[in-house]
Amino acid sequence: MKPRSRIFAIFAGALAVLVLGSGLLLAATGVATVRVHEKQGDGVRLYVPVPALLLHAGIAVVPLAMPARDRARMRAEIGDRGPALAALLAELERCPDAVLVDVQEHGESVQVVKEGRTLAVHVRNTDTDVDVSLPAGVLTHLIQAFTA
Amino acid sequence: MKSKTMAIAALALAMAGAGVLQAREQGKELWLHINVHEGTGGRVNVNLPISVVEKAAALIPDDARHSGRLRLDHHDMSAAELRDLWRAVKDGPDATYVTVDERDGKVRVAKSGGYLLIRADDPAPRRSQVDVRMPVAVVEALLAGSGDDLDVGAAVAALARQGEGELVTVNDDKDTVRIWVDAAAESR
């Protein structure tokens, strides 16, 4: 193999490993998404996917970046309920898929759905659709980060 | 109607956590379902694994835990009053313990086959019917504490051991409420 071909093969291999690794990492940690769709002609249409890995990194950093007083206030607000809250979220993460809450009223609806390891909230009304999904593990990490 | 419904729903929710152990042993998940249909067209469905309800019970604030009150037919009862009432009933035989038959409503409280049965009927114009069917073990666990404490966590654990069943149905000329436990994830 010519040196040029070898360099290309190494580069292509590294790229493939990077893409495959990123894909596996995304699949393992999940993706948080926010979708907003205003139904008027010129309404907002927004779709923001955020890899949960970034959120985990942010959660790890934010408590360190916060002023100690604010961190203490948050810890006090959560109080000794932190472990119970984390246990609740872990149980939600473990439980089977289902529509946990479904509220319908006057053409508006709100659903809280457990889908895989993700908790999703779907809001529908005559003007706007909003969908937010978040891997349950992110919420657990959030609670743990602020109560640690 | 709404305050009564909420009180009953809160009581049933409080009692709903205990099936998880038995269910897990049997390899199936038990679910608590709350289904509300409003006459105005509104609909609320809540489907929660009892294991989740059990964990959620641990999050009830202490001040709420220590101020247990139950509103039944416009009458507030403290946990202590409920406990006194329960003491008189729990060791007795299966029977109807309370019968109220007045022009503005009928109430019947009975113990039968391991269940506490409460039935309240309001005549027209409200025309509502409330049926509560609580396992005795759940009521016992809920009232096991002292003073105004309601032991929701213990009640949830007791409910889990009871398995599937209807807990509460409320029907009036506008709204219906149904609370039950079964092994299906979705309301049926």
Tab-separated table of C-alpha atoms in Angstrom:
chain	number	residue	atom	x	y	z
A	1	MET	CA	0.000	0.000	0.000
A	2	LYS	CA	1.312	3.449	-0.961
A	3	PRO	CA	2.029	5.819	1.953
A	4	ARG	CA	-0.721	8.165	0.732
A	5	SER	CA	-3.265	5.349	0.639
A	6	ARG	CA	-2.150	4.204	4.073
A	7	ILE	CA	-2.663	7.688	5.547
A	8	PHE	CA	-6.097	7.863	3.919
A	9	ALA	CA	-7.006	4.423	5.267
A	10	ILE	CA	-5.900	5.425	8.792
A	11	PHE	CA	-7.851	8.694	8.565
A	12	ALA	CA	-10.966	6.907	7.234
A	13	GLY	CA	-10.686	4.280	9.961
A	14	ALA	CA	-10.310	6.900	12.686
A	15	LEU	CA	-13.304	8.805	11.300
A	16	ALA	CA	-15.377	5.607	11.205
A	17	VAL	CA	-14.438	4.801	14.810
A	18	LEU	CA	-15.305	8.363	15.835
A	19	VAL	CA	-18.686	8.288	14.073
A	20	LEU	CA	-19.519	4.804	15.314
A	21	GLY	CA	-18.358	5.662	18.840
A	22	SER	CA	-20.387	8.858	18.866
A	23	GLY	CA	-23.436	6.966	17.613
A	24	LEU	CA	-23.053	4.294	20.285
A	25	LEU	CA	-22.537	6.956	22.951
A	26	LEU	CA	-25.650	8.838	21.783
A	27	ALA	CA	-27.630	5.611	21.753
A	28	ALA	CA	-26.433	4.757	25.249
A	29	THR	CA	-27.031	8.171	26.830
A	30	GLY	CA	-29.935	9.386	24.681
A	31	VAL	CA	-30.897	12.707	23.198
A	32	ALA	CA	-33.002	15.440	24.752
A	33	THR	CA	-35.247	17.210	22.266
A	34	VAL	CA	-37.458	20.271	22.247
A	35	ARG	CA	-39.921	20.772	19.412
A	36	VAL	CA	-42.187	23.797	19.137
A	37	HIS	CA	-44.630	24.173	16.290
A	38	GLU	CA	-46.861	27.251	16.152
A	39	LYS	CA	-49.630	26.537	13.733
A	40	GLN	CA	-50.102	30.028	12.259
A	41	GLY	CA	-48.558	30.570	8.821
A	42	ASP	CA	-45.467	32.410	10.064
A	43	GLY	CA	-45.356	30.723	13.465
A	44	VAL	CA	-42.253	29.395	15.129
A	45	ARG	CA	-41.033	25.980	14.040
A	46	LEU	CA	-38.249	24.885	16.265
A	47	TYR	CA	-36.524	21.561	16.791
A	48	VAL	CA	-33.548	21.390	19.140
A	49	PRO	CA	-31.880	18.035	19.758
A	50	VAL	CA	-29.239	18.012	22.497
A	51	PRO	CA	-27.161	14.918	23.193
A	52	ALA	CA	-27.712	13.878	26.802
A	53	LEU	CA	-23.972	13.571	27.109
A	54	LEU	CA	-23.709	17.368	26.822
A	55	LEU	CA	-26.386	17.778	29.479
A	56	HIS	CA	-24.562	15.388	31.788
A	57	ALA	CA	-21.371	17.411	31.250
A	58	GLY	CA	-23.255	20.653	31.937
A	59	ILE	CA	-24.835	19.227	35.086
A	60	ALA	CA	-21.418	18.182	36.323
A	61	VAL	CA	-20.040	21.676	35.782
A	62	VAL	CA	-22.949	23.947	36.771
A	63	PRO	CA	-22.903	23.196	40.537
A	64	LEU	CA	-19.198	24.021	40.571
A	65	ALA	CA	-19.759	27.249	38.668
A	66	MET	CA	-22.665	28.347	40.873
A	67	PRO	CA	-22.038	30.605	43.860
A	68	ALA	CA	-21.814	28.516	47.033
A	69	ARG	CA	-24.755	30.412	48.557
A	70	ASP	CA	-27.070	29.532	45.642
A	71	ARG	CA	-25.897	25.948	45.726
A	72	ALA	CA	-26.597	25.761	49.460
A	73	ARG	CA	-30.050	27.294	48.927
A	74	MET	CA	-30.900	24.696	46.272
A	75	ARG	CA	-29.615	21.913	48.478
A	76	ALA	CA	-31.757	23.235	51.338
A	77	GLU	CA	-34.835	23.403	49.104
A	78	ILE	CA	-34.388	19.814	48.008
A	79	GLY	CA	-33.591	18.988	51.626
A	80	ASP	CA	-33.360	15.375	52.645
A	81	ARG	CA	-35.781	14.467	49.864
A	82	GLY	CA	-32.900	14.200	47.372
A	83	PRO	CA	-32.357	10.443	47.746
A	84	ALA	CA	-36.129	9.772	47.633
A	85	LEU	CA	-36.431	11.945	44.524
A	86	ALA	CA	-33.513	10.150	42.880
A	87	ALA	CA	-35.108	6.795	43.786
A	88	LEU	CA	-38.406	7.936	42.244
A	89	LEU	CA	-36.683	8.972	39.014
A	90	ALA	CA	-34.725	5.706	38.914
A	91	GLU	CA	-37.996	3.796	39.317
A	92	LEU	CA	-39.555	5.828	36.512
A	93	GLU	CA	-36.567	5.003	34.333
A	94	ARG	CA	-37.028	1.314	35.104
A	95	CYS	CA	-40.798	1.086	34.677
A	96	PRO	CA	-42.438	-0.146	31.451
A	97	ASP	CA	-43.414	2.250	28.671
A	98	ALA	CA	-46.808	3.868	29.120
A	99	VAL	CA	-48.833	7.053	28.941
A	100	LEU	CA	-48.446	8.086	32.569
A	101	VAL	CA	-50.683	11.152	32.464
A	102	ASP	CA	-53.192	12.149	29.822
A	103	VAL	CA	-55.300	15.279	30.274
A	104	GLN	CA	-57.745	16.394	27.587
A	105	GLU	CA	-59.880	19.479	27.916
A	106	HIS	CA	-61.523	21.834	25.439
A	107	GLY	CA	-59.312	20.903	22.498
A	108	GLU	CA	-56.144	21.015	24.570
A	109	SER	CA	-54.168	18.024	25.710
A	110	VAL	CA	-51.164	17.284	27.862
A	111	GLN	CA	-49.516	13.893	27.916
A	112	VAL	CA	-46.611	12.639	30.000
A	113	VAL	CA	-45.227	9.527	28.374
A	114	LYS	CA	-42.562	7.055	29.345
A	115	GLU	CA	-40.799	5.913	26.167
A	116	GLY	CA	-37.793	3.692	26.656
A	117	ARG	CA	-35.501	5.513	29.060
A	118	THR	CA	-37.019	8.839	28.128
A	119	LEU	CA	-39.738	10.928	29.716
A	120	ALA	CA	-41.659	13.001	27.202
A	121	VAL	CA	-44.227	15.760	27.618
A	122	HIS	CA	-46.537	16.467	24.694
A	123	VAL	CA	-48.709	19.577	24.798
A	124	ARG	CA	-51.278	20.183	22.066
A	125	ASN	CA	-53.652	23.087	21.678
A	126	THR	CA	-55.271	24.893	18.818
A	127	ASP	CA	-52.298	27.257	18.338
A	128	THR	CA	-49.188	25.358	19.285
A	129	ASP	CA	-47.717	21.895	19.634
A	130	VAL	CA	-44.846	21.476	22.086
A	131	ASP	CA	-42.909	18.251	22.601
A	132	VAL	CA	-40.122	17.944	25.143
A	133	SER	CA	-38.290	14.702	25.779
A	134	LEU	CA	-35.539	14.092	28.261
A	135	PRO	CA	-33.675	10.939	29.222
A	136	ALA	CA	-34.735	10.135	32.788
A	137	GLY	CA	-31.092	9.616	33.708
A	138	VAL	CA	-30.436	13.323	33.140
A	139	LEU	CA	-32.977	14.276	35.804
A	140	THR	CA	-31.508	11.737	38.215
A	141	HIS	CA	-28.041	13.155	37.593
A	142	LEU	CA	-29.389	16.692	38.136
A	143	ILE	CA	-30.809	15.788	41.538
A	144	GLN	CA	-27.649	13.943	42.532
A	145	ALA	CA	-25.455	16.846	41.431
A	146	PHE	CA	-27.293	19.364	43.578
A	147	THR	CA	-27.625	17.179	46.641
A	148	ALA	CA	-24.068	15.796	46.652
B	1	MET	CA	-67.914	17.293	44.338
B	2	LYS	CA	-64.377	18.214	43.358
B	3	SER	CA	-63.089	18.474	46.918
B	4	LYS	CA	-64.702	15.151	47.802
B	5	THR	CA	-63.273	13.588	44.675
B	6	MET	CA	-59.830	14.975	45.397
B	7	ALA	CA	-59.964	13.755	48.989
B	8	ILE	CA	-60.964	10.278	47.889
B	9	ALA	CA	-58.361	10.290	45.115
B	10	ALA	CA	-55.671	11.370	47.578
B	11	LEU	CA	-56.719	8.640	49.993
B	12	ALA	CA	-56.675	6.005	47.275
B	13	LEU	CA	-53.367	7.285	45.953
B	14	ALA	CA	-51.988	7.147	49.441
B	15	MET	CA	-53.163	3.586	49.777
B	16	ALA	CA	-51.909	2.533	46.400
B	17	GLY	CA	-48.278	1.569	46.786
B	18	ALA	CA	-48.021	-1.849	48.299
B	19	GLY	CA	-48.618	-4.277	45.440
B	20	VAL	CA	-45.136	-3.931	44.138
B	21	LEU	CA	-43.527	-6.673	46.192
B	22	GLN	CA	-46.071	-9.341	45.400
B	23	ALA	CA	-46.316	-8.206	41.793
B	24	ARG	CA	-42.584	-8.386	41.321
B	25	GLU	CA	-42.537	-11.837	42.864
B	26	GLN	CA	-45.178	-12.846	40.336
B	27	GLY	CA	-43.210	-11.167	37.555
B	28	LYS	CA	-45.861	-8.582	36.729
B	29	GLU	CA	-46.073	-4.887	37.376
B	30	LEU	CA	-49.146	-3.515	39.088
B	31	TRP	CA	-50.484	-0.139	37.992
B	32	LEU	CA	-52.606	2.402	39.790
B	33	HIS	CA	-55.129	3.996	37.451
B	34	ILE	CA	-57.089	7.171	38.068
B	35	ASN	CA	-59.672	7.999	35.469
B	36	VAL	CA	-61.765	11.181	35.634
B	37	HIS	CA	-64.437	12.091	33.092
B	38	GLU	CA	-65.952	15.530	33.517
B	39	GLY	CA	-69.365	16.384	32.243
B	40	THR	CA	-67.837	19.360	30.440
B	41	GLY	CA	-65.886	16.961	28.218
B	42	GLY	CA	-62.644	17.012	30.148
B	43	ARG	CA	-60.819	13.766	30.717
B	44	VAL	CA	-57.892	12.887	32.991
B	45	ASN	CA	-56.120	9.543	32.930
B	46	VAL	CA	-53.267	8.766	35.290
B	47	ASN	CA	-51.470	5.432	34.990
B	48	LEU	CA	-48.622	4.890	37.434
B	49	PRO	CA	-46.731	1.758	38.351
B	50	ILE	CA	-47.362	1.095	42.026
B	51	SER	CA	-43.612	0.899	42.484
B	52	VAL	CA	-43.485	4.563	41.407
B	53	VAL	CA	-46.350	5.494	43.747
B	54	GLU	CA	-44.469	3.782	46.540
B	55	LYS	CA	-41.368	5.872	45.847
B	56	ALA	CA	-43.496	9.012	45.527
B	57	ALA	CA	-45.055	8.350	48.949
B	58	ALA	CA	-41.628	8.928	50.470
B	59	LEU	CA	-41.741	12.483	49.104
B	60	ILE	CA	-44.846	13.543	50.991
B	61	PRO	CA	-43.749	16.479	53.160
B	62	ASP	CA	-43.656	15.846	56.892
B	63	ASP	CA	-46.177	18.587	57.659
B	64	ALA	CA	-48.676	16.950	55.283
B	65	ARG	CA	-47.931	13.555	56.773
B	66	HIS	CA	-48.615	14.875	60.272
B	67	SER	CA	-51.860	16.690	59.499
B	68	GLY	CA	-53.888	13.851	58.107
B	69	ARG	CA	-57.508	14.804	57.567
B	70	LEU	CA	-60.181	13.302	55.446
B	71	ARG	CA	-63.225	15.099	54.152
B	72	LEU	CA	-66.228	12.856	53.846
B	73	ASP	CA	-69.533	14.302	52.784
B	74	HIS	CA	-68.734	17.872	53.957
B	75	HIS	CA	-67.411	16.600	57.271
B	76	ASP	CA	-63.738	16.852	58.151
B	77	MET	CA	-62.355	13.904	60.088
B	78	SER	CA	-58.909	13.934	61.621
B	79	ALA	CA	-56.663	10.903	61.462
B	80	ALA	CA	-57.168	10.479	65.197
B	81	GLU	CA	-60.960	10.397	64.783
B	82	LEU	CA	-60.611	7.936	61.910
B	83	ARG	CA	-58.359	5.787	64.064
B	84	ASP	CA	-60.919	5.737	66.886
B	85	LEU	CA	-63.619	4.767	64.416
B	86	TRP	CA	-61.400	2.109	62.897
B	87	ARG	CA	-60.620	0.590	66.313
B	88	ALA	CA	-64.301	-0.039	66.793
B	89	VAL	CA	-64.621	-1.735	63.422
B	90	LYS	CA	-61.431	-3.644	62.692
B	91	ASP	CA	-61.859	-6.501	65.143
B	92	GLY	CA	-65.588	-6.791	64.653
B	93	PRO	CA	-67.340	-9.305	62.418
B	94	ASP	CA	-68.406	-8.563	58.868
B	95	ALA	CA	-71.351	-6.226	59.230
B	96	THR	CA	-72.776	-2.850	58.338
B	97	TYR	CA	-71.406	-0.491	60.961
B	98	VAL	CA	-72.820	2.850	59.919
B	99	THR	CA	-76.056	3.594	58.152
B	100	VAL	CA	-77.161	7.149	57.639
B	101	ASP	CA	-80.436	7.625	55.826
B	102	GLU	CA	-81.402	11.246	55.566
B	103	ARG	CA	-83.322	13.260	53.070
B	104	ASP	CA	-80.139	14.812	51.689
B	105	GLY	CA	-78.113	11.645	51.476
B	106	LYS	CA	-77.411	8.081	52.490
B	107	VAL	CA	-74.143	6.694	53.791
B	108	ARG	CA	-73.334	3.081	54.524
B	109	VAL	CA	-70.053	1.865	56.014
B	110	ALA	CA	-69.530	-1.885	56.174
B	111	LYS	CA	-66.846	-4.475	56.562
B	112	SER	CA	-67.080	-7.499	54.342
B	113	GLY	CA	-64.686	-10.168	53.118
B	114	GLY	CA	-61.542	-8.293	54.127
B	115	TYR	CA	-62.694	-5.002	52.645
B	116	LEU	CA	-63.948	-1.759	54.110
B	117	LEU	CA	-66.902	-0.707	51.985
B	118	ILE	CA	-68.181	2.846	51.977
B	119	ARG	CA	-71.164	3.849	49.903
B	120	ALA	CA	-72.554	7.363	49.823
B	121	ASP	CA	-75.575	8.383	47.787
B	122	ASP	CA	-76.752	11.941	47.325
B	123	PRO	CA	-80.225	12.391	45.876
B	124	ALA	CA	-81.212	14.935	43.240
B	125	PRO	CA	-80.290	17.624	42.410
B	126	ARG	CA	-76.667	16.546	43.060
B	127	ARG	CA	-77.389	12.894	42.377
B	128	SER	CA	-74.006	11.385	43.134
B	129	GLN	CA	-72.893	7.956	44.181
B	130	VAL	CA	-69.551	7.161	45.783
B	131	ASP	CA	-68.281	3.620	46.257
B	132	VAL	CA	-65.061	2.962	48.114
B	133	ARG	CA	-63.722	-0.583	48.447
B	134	MET	CA	-60.532	-0.561	50.494
B	135	PRO	CA	-58.746	-3.683	51.665
B	136	VAL	CA	-58.827	-3.790	55.469
B	137	ALA	CA	-55.061	-4.319	55.539
B	138	VAL	CA	-54.573	-1.031	53.697
B	139	VAL	CA	-56.767	0.952	56.086
B	140	GLU	CA	-55.002	-0.685	58.999
B	141	ALA	CA	-51.586	0.263	57.619
B	142	LEU	CA	-52.677	3.831	56.882
B	143	LEU	CA	-53.895	4.331	60.430
B	144	ALA	CA	-51.076	2.417	62.112
B	145	GLY	CA	-49.330	5.568	63.337
B	146	SER	CA	-50.415	7.845	66.141
B	147	GLY	CA	-51.964	11.283	66.519
B	148	ASP	CA	-52.716	12.892	63.180
B	149	ASP	CA	-50.184	10.821	61.257
B	150	LEU	CA	-51.287	8.881	58.214
B	151	ASP	CA	-48.722	6.277	57.224
B	152	VAL	CA	-49.047	6.543	53.479
B	153	GLY	CA	-45.946	4.503	52.729
B	154	ALA	CA	-47.209	1.569	54.802
B	155	ALA	CA	-50.620	1.844	53.141
B	156	VAL	CA	-49.034	1.729	49.713
B	157	ALA	CA	-47.019	-1.331	50.702
B	158	ALA	CA	-50.167	-3.007	52.019
B	159	LEU	CA	-52.026	-2.224	48.826
B	160	ALA	CA	-49.255	-3.807	46.794
B	161	ARG	CA	-49.766	-7.046	48.692
B	162	GLN	CA	-53.475	-6.977	47.873
B	163	GLY	CA	-53.018	-7.081	44.096
B	164	GLU	CA	-55.628	-6.049	41.558
B	165	GLY	CA	-59.012	-4.531	42.355
B	166	GLU	CA	-61.393	-1.610	42.236
B	167	LEU	CA	-60.788	1.026	44.894
B	168	VAL	CA	-63.073	3.965	44.250
B	169	THR	CA	-65.855	4.829	41.859
B	170	VAL	CA	-67.705	8.110	41.901
B	171	ASN	CA	-70.643	8.832	39.647
B	172	ASP	CA	-72.780	11.907	39.595
B	173	ASP	CA	-74.927	13.450	36.950
B	174	LYS	CA	-71.884	15.238	35.483
B	175	ASP	CA	-68.609	13.599	36.423
B	176	THR	CA	-67.265	10.114	36.919
B	177	VAL	CA	-64.135	9.067	38.772
B	178	ARG	CA	-62.677	5.583	38.887
B	179	ILE	CA	-59.564	4.471	40.769
B	180	TRP	CA	-58.327	0.924	40.507
B	181	VAL	CA	-55.258	-1.303	40.434
B	182	ASP	CA	-54.496	-3.850	37.743
B	183	ALA	CA	-51.614	-5.277	35.753
B	184	ALA	CA	-52.280	-3.275	32.558
B	185	ALA	CA	-50.192	-0.213	31.800
B	186	GLU	CA	-53.046	1.620	30.078
B	187	SER	CA	-56.534	2.415	31.381
B	188	ARG	CA	-59.181	0.009	30.157
